[in-house]
PDB file of C-alpha atoms in Angstrom:
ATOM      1  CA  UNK A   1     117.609 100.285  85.607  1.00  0.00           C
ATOM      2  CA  UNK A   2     118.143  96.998  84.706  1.00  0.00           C
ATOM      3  CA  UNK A   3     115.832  93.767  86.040  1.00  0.00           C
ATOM      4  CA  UNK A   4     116.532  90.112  84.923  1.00  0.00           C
ATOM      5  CA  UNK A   5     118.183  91.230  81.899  1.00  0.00           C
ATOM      6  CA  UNK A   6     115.351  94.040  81.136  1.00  0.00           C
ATOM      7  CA  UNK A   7     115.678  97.171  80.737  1.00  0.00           C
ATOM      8  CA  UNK A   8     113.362  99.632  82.946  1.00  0.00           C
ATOM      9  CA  UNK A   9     113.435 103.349  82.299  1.00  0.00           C
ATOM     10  CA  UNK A  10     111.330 105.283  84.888  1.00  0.00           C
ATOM     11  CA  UNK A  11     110.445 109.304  84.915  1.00  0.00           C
ATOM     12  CA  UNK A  12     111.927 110.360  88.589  1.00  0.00           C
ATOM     13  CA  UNK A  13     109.940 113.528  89.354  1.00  0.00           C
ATOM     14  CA  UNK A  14     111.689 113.873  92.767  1.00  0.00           C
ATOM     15  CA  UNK A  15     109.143 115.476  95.507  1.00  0.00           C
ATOM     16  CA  UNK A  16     109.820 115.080  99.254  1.00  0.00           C
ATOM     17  CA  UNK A  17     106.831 112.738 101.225  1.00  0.00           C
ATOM     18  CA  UNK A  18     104.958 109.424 100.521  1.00  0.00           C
ATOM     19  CA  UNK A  19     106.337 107.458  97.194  1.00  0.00           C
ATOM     20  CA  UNK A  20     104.122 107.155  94.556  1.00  0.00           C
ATOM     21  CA  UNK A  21     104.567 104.723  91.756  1.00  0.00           C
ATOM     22  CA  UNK A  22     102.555 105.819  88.178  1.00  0.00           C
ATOM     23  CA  UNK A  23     101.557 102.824  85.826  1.00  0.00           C
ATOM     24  CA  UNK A  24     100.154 103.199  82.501  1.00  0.00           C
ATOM     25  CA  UNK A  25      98.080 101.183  80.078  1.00  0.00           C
ATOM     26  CA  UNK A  26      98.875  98.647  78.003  1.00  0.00           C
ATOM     27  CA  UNK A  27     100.593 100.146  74.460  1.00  0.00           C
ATOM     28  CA  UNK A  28     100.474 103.384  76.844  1.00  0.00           C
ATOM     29  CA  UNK A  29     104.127 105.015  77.816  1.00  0.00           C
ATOM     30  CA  UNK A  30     104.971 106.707  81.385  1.00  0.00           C
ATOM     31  CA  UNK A  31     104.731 110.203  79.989  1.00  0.00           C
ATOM     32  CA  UNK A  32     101.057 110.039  80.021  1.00  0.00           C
ATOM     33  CA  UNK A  33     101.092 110.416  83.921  1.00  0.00           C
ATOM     34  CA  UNK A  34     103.195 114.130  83.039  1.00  0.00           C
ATOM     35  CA  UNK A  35     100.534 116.538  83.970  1.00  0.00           C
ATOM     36  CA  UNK A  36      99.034 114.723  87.334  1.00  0.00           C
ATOM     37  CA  UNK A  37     102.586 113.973  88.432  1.00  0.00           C
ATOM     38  CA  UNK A  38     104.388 117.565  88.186  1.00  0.00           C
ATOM     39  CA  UNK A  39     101.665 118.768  90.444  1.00  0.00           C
ATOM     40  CA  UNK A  40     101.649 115.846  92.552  1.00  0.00           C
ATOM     41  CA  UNK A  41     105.824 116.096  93.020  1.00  0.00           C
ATOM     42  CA  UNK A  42     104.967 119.478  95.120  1.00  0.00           C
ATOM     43  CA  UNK A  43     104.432 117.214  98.369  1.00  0.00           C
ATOM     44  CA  UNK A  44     105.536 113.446  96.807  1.00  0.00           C
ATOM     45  CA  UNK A  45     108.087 111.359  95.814  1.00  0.00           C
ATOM     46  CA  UNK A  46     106.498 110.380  91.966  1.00  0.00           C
ATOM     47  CA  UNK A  47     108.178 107.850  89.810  1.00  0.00           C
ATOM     48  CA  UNK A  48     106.103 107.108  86.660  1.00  0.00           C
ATOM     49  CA  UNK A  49     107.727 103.728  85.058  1.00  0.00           C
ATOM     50  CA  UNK A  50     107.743 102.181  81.299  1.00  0.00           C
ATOM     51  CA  UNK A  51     106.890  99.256  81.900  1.00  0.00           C
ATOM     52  CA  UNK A  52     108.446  96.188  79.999  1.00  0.00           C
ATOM     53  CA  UNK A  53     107.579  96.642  76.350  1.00  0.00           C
ATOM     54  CA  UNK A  54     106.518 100.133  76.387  1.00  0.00           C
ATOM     55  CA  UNK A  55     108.356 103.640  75.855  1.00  0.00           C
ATOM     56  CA  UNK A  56     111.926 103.490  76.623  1.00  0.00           C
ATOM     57  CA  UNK A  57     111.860 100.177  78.140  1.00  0.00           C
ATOM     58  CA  UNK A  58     112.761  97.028  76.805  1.00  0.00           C
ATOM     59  CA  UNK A  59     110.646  96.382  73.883  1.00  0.00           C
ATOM     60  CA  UNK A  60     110.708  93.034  73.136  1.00  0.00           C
ATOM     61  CA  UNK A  61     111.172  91.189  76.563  1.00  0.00           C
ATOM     62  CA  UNK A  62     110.982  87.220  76.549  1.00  0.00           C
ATOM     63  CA  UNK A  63     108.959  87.417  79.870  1.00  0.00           C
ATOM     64  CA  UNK A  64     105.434  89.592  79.758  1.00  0.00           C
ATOM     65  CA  UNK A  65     103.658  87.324  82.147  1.00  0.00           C
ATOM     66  CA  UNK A  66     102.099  89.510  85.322  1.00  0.00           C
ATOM     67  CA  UNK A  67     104.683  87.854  87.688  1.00  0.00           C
ATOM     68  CA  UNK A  68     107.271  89.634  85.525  1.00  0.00           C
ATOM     69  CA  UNK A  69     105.220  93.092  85.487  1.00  0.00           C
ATOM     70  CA  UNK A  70     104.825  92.453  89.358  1.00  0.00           C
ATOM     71  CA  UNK A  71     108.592  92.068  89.829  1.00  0.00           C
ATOM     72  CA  UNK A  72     109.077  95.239  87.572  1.00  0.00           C
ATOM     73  CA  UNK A  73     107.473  97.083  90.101  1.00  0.00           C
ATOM     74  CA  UNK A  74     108.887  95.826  93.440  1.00  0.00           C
ATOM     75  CA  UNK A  75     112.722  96.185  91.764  1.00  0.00           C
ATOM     76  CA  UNK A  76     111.734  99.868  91.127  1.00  0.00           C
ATOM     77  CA  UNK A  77     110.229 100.379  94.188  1.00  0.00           C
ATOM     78  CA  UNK A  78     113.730  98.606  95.808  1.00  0.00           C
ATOM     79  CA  UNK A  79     116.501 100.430  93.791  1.00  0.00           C
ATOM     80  CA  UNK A  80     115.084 103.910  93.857  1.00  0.00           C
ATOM     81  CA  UNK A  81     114.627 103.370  97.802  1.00  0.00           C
ATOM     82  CA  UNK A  82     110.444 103.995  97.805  1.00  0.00           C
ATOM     83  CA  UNK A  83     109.254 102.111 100.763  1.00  0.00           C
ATOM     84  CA  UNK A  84     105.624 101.271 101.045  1.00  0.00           C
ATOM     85  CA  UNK A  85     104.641 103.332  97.476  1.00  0.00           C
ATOM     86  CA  UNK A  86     101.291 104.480  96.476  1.00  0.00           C
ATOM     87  CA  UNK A  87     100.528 102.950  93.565  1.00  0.00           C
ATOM     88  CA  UNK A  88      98.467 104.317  91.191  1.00  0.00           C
ATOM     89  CA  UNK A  89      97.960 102.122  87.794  1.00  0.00           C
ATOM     90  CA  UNK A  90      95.429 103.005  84.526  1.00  0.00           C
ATOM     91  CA  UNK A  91      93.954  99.998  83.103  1.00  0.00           C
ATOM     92  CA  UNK A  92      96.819  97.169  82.668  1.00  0.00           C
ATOM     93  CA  UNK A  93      98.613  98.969  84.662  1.00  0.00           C
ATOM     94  CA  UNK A  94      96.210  99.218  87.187  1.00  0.00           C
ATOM     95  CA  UNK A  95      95.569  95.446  87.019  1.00  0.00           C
ATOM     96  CA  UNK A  96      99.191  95.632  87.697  1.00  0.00           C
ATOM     97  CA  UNK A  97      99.347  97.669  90.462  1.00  0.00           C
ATOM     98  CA  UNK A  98      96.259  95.455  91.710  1.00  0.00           C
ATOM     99  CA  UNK A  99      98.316  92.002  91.900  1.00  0.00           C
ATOM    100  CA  UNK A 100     101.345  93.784  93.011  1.00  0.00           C
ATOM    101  CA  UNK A 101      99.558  94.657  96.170  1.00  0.00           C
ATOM    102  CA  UNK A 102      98.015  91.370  96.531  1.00  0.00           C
ATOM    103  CA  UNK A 103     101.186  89.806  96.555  1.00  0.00           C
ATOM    104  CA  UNK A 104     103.510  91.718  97.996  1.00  0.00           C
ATOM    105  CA  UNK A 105     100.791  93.105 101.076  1.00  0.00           C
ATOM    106  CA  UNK A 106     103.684  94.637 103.611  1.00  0.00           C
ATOM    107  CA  UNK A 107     104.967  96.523 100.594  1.00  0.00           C
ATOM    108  CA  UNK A 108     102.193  98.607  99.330  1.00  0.00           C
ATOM    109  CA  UNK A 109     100.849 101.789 101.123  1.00  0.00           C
ATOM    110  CA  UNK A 110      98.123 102.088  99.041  1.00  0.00           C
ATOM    111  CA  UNK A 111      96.337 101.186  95.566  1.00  0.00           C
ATOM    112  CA  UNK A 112      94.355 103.602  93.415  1.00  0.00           C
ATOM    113  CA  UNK A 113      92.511 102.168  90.214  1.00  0.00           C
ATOM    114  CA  UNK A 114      92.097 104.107  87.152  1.00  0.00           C
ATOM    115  CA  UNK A 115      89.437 102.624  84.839  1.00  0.00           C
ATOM    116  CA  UNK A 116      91.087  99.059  85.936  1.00  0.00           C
ATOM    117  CA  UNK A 117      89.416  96.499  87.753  1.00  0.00           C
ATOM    118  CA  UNK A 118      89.519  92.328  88.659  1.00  0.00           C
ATOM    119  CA  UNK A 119      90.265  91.371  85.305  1.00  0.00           C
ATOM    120  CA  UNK A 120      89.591  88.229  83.322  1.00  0.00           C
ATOM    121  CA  UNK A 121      89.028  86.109  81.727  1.00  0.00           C
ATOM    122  CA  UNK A 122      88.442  87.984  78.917  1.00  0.00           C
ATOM    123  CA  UNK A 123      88.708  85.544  76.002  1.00  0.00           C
ATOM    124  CA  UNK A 124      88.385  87.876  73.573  1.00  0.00           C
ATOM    125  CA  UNK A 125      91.150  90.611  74.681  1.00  0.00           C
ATOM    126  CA  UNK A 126      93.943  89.386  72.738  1.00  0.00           C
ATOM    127  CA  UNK A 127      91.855  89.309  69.145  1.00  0.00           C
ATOM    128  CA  UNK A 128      90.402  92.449  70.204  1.00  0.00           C
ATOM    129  CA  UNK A 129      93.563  94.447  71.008  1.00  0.00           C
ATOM    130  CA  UNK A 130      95.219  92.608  68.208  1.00  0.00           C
ATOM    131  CA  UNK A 131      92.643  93.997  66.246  1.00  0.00           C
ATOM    132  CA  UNK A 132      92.822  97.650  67.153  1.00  0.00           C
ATOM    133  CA  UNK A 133      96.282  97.820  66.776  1.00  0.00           C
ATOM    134  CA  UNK A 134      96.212  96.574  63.316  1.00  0.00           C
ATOM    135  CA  UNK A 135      94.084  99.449  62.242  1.00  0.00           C
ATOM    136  CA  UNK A 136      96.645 101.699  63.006  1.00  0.00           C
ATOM    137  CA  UNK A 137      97.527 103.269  59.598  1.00  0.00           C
ATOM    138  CA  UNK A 138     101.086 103.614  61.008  1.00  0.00           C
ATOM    139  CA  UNK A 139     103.618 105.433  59.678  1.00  0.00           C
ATOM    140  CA  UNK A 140     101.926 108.121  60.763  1.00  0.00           C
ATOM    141  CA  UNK A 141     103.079 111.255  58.763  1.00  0.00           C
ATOM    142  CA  UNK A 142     103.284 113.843  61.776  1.00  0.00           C
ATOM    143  CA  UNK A 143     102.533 113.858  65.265  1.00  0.00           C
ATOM    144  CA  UNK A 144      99.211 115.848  64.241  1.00  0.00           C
ATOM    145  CA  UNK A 145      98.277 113.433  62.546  1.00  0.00           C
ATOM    146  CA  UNK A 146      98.509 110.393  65.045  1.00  0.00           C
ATOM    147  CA  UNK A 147      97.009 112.999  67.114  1.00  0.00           C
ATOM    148  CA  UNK A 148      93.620 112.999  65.076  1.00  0.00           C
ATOM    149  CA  UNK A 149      93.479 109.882  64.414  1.00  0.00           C
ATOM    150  CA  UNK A 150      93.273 109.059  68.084  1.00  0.00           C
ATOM    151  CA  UNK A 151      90.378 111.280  68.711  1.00  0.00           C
ATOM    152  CA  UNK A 152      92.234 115.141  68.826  1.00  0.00           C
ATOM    153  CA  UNK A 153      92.286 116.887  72.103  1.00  0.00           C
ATOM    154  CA  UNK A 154      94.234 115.587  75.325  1.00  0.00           C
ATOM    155  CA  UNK A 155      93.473 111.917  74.852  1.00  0.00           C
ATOM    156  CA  UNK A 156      94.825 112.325  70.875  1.00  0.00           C
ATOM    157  CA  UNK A 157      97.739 113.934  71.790  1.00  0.00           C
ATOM    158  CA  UNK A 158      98.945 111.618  74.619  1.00  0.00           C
ATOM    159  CA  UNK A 159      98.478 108.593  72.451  1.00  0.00           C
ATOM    160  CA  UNK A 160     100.406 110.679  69.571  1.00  0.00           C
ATOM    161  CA  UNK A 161     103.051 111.538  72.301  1.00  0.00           C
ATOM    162  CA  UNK A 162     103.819 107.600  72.740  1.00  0.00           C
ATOM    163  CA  UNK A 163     105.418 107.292  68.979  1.00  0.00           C
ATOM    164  CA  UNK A 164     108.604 107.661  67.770  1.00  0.00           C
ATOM    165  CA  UNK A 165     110.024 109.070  64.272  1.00  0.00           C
ATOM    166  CA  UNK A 166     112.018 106.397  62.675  1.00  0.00           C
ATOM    167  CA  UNK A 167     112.085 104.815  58.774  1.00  0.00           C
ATOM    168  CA  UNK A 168     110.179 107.472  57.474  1.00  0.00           C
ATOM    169  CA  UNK A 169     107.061 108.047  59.954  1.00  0.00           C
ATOM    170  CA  UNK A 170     105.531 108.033  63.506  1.00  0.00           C
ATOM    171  CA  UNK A 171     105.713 104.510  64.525  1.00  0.00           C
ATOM    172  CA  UNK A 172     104.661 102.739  67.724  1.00  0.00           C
ATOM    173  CA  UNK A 173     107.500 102.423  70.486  1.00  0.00           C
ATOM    174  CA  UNK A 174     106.050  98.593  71.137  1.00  0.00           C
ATOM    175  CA  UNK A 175     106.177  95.880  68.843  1.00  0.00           C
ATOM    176  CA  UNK A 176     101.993  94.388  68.344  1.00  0.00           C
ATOM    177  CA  UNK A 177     102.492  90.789  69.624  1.00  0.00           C
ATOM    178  CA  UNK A 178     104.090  91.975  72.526  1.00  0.00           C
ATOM    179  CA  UNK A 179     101.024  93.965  73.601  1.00  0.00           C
ATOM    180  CA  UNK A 180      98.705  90.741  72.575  1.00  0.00           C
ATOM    181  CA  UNK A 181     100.975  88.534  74.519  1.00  0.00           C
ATOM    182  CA  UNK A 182     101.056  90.661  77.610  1.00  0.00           C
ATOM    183  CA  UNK A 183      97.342  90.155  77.414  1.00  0.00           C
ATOM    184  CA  UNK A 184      97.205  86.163  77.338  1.00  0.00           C
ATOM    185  CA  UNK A 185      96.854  85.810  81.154  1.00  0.00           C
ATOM    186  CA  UNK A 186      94.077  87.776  81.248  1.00  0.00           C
ATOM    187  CA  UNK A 187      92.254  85.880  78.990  1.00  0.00           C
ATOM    188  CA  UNK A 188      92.755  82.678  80.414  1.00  0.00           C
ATOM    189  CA  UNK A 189      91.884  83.541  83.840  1.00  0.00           C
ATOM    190  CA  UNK A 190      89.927  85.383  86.678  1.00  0.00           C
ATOM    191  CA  UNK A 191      91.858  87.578  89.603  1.00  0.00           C
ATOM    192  CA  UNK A 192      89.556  87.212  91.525  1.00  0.00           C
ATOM    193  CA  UNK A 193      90.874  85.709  94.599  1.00  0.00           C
ATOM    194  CA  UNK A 194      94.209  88.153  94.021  1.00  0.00           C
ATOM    195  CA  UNK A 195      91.126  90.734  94.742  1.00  0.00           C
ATOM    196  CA  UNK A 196      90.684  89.697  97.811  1.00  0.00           C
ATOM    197  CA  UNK A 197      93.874  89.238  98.833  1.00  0.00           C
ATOM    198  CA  UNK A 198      94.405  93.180  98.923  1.00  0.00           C
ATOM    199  CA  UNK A 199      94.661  94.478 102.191  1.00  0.00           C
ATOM    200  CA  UNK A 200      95.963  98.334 102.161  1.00  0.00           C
ATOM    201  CA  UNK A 201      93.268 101.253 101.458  1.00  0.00           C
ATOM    202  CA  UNK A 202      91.910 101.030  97.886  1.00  0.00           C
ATOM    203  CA  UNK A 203      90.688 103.598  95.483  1.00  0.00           C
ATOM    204  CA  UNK A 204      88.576 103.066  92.488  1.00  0.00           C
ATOM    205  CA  UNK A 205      88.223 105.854  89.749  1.00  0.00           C
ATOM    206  CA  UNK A 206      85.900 105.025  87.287  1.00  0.00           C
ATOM    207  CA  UNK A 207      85.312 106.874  83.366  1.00  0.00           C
ATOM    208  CA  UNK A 208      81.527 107.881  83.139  1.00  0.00           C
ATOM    209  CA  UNK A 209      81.736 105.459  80.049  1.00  0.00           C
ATOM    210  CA  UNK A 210      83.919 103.338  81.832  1.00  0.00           C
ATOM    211  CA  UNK A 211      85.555  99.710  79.681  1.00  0.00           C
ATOM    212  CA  UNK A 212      84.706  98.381  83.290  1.00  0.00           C
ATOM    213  CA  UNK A 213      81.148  96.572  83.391  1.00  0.00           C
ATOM    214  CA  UNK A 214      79.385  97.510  86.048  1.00  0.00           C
ATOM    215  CA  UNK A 215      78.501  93.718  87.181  1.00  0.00           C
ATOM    216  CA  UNK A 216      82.436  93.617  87.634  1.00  0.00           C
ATOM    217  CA  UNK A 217      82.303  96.324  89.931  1.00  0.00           C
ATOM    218  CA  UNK A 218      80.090  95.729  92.367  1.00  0.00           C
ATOM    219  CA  UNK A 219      81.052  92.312  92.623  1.00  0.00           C
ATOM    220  CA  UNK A 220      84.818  93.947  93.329  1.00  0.00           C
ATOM    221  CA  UNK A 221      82.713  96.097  95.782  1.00  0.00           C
ATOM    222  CA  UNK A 222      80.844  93.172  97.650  1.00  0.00           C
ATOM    223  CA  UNK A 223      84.121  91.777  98.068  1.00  0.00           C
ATOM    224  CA  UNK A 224      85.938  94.267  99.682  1.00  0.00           C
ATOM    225  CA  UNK A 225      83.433  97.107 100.515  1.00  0.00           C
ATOM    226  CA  UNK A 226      85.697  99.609 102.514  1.00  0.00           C
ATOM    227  CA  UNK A 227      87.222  99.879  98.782  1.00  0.00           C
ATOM    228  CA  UNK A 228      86.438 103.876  97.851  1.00  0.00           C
ATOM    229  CA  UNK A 229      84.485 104.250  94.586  1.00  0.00           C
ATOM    230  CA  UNK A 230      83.827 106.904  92.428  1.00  0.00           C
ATOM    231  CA  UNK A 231      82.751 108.179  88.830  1.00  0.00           C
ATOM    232  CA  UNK A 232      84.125 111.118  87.034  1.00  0.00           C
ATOM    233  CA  UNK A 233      81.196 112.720  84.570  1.00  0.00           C
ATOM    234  CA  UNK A 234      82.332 113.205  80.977  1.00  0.00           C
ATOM    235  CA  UNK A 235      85.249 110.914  80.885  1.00  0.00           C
ATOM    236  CA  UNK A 236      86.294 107.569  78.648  1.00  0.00           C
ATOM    237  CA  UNK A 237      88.748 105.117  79.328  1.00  0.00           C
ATOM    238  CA  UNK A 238      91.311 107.408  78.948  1.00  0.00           C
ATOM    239  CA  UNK A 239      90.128 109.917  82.132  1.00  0.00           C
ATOM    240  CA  UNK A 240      93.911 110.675  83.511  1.00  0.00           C
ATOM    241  CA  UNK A 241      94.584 112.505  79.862  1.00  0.00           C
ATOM    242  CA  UNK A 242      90.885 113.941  79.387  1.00  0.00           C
ATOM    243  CA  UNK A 243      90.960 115.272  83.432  1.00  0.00           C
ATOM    244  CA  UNK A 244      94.084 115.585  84.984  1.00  0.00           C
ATOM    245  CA  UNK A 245      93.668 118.495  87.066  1.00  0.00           C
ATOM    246  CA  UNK A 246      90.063 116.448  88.244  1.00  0.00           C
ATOM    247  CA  UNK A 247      92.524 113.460  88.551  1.00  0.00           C
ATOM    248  CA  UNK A 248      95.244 115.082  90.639  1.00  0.00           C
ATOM    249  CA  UNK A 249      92.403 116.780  93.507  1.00  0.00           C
ATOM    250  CA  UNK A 250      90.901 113.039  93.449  1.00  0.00           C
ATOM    251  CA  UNK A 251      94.487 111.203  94.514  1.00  0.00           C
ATOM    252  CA  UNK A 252      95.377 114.275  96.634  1.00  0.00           C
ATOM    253  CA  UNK A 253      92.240 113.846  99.145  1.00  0.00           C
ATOM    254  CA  UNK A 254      92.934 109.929  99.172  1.00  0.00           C
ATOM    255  CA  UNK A 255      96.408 110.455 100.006  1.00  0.00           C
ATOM    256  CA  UNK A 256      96.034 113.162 102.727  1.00  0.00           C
ATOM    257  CA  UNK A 257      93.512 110.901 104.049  1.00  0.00           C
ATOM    258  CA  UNK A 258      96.316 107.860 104.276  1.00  0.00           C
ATOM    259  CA  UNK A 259      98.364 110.326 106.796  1.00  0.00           C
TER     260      UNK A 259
END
């Protein structure tokens, strides 16, 4: 689909039931959501979107301020008919999800937040992202390879599954300074009062060694304490592609409790 000149692509699993919506992370790509939403499709409607500047989407959008990855969401949500999704964001996209539902209240069912939280400002994000993504010996020279370099097992193999084979090599399907530029709000800012502003049912699914500090999360807890919390053991930043199975009986008892 096509927004403001952008090009969306979304992964339409079909399913009869409550919408769901499926954000990634930033420099992430919708397939990573593959596992938790084939078995969620059984009894929901699951869309899992590129968002602007990832995957199949539009890769070098002018616009990759969170107003624009707010109005990505609501004109997927609108032209593939999904009224009142769950949405369900990792990281970014969770801090996505997170200000979608703050600003558009009468449009969101629900929120779930995967190793995302408030967000900002985080000074330092931009450099630091900038950073990682520079040490990327890219072209990679096989999909193994990008697989190992990311770590191996699940979480290795969903980054590696993000690339594309062109000129040579594996190479990213995002251009860098898109990716440190769709980080420049955040850095700037705090979310706090967007936080606030939520007012549907809220999940909160945290990595054992979560990115989130844990000041951060209570304070998101003091501020709206009905907010569900939890921790799953053994799990990094990356928990949806290290525990999907754990991931998918998490969402399914917060969505049967929504009914």
């Amino acid at each position: 689909m096509v927004r403001d000149g952008v090009r969306l692509v979304c992964r339409d699993w079909g399913g009869p039931g409550q919408p769901i919506v499926l954000l990634h992370g930033l420099a992430g790509h919708a397939g990573e959501w593959d596992a938790p939403a084939q078995k969620l499709s059984a009894g929901y409607r699951v869309v899992a979107v590129d968002q602007r500047g990832h995957g199949a989407s539009e890769r070098n959008p002018r616009d990759v301020s969170r107003a624009a990855y707010i109005a990505d969401v609501i004109a997927v949500a609108d032209q593939l008919a999904l009224q009142q999704p769950v949405l369900v964001g990792q990281s970014l996209g969770g801090h996505t999800a997170m200000l979608t539902a703050a600003a558009h209240p009468a449009l969101v069912r629900a929120l779930v937040l995967v190793e995302a939280g408030s967000g900002g400002p985080n000074p330092n994000g931009p450099v630091d992202i900038g950073g990682w993504l520079d040490s990327w010996p890219t072209p990679f020279p096989s999909r193994a390879a990008a697989a190992a370099f990311f770590g191996g097992g699940p979480v290795g193999a969903g980054w590696a599954a993000g690339l594309e084979e062109r000129d040579g090599g594996w190479r990213p399907r995002f251009d860098r300074d898109v990716m440190v530029r769709s980080l420049a709000e955040n850095a700037r800012r705090s979310f706090w009062h967007e936080w606030t502003q939520v007012a549907c049912p809220t999940l909160l699914v945290l990595a054992q060694s979560s990115f989130i500090p844990t000041a951060e999360v209570d304070e998101m807890l003091r501020q709206r304490p009905a907010t569900r919390s939890m921790s799953i053991p053994g799990t990094g930043h990356d928990l949806h592609l290290e525990q999907p199975g754990l991931l998918h009986t998490v969402l399914s008892g917060f969505l049967e409790g929504l009914a």
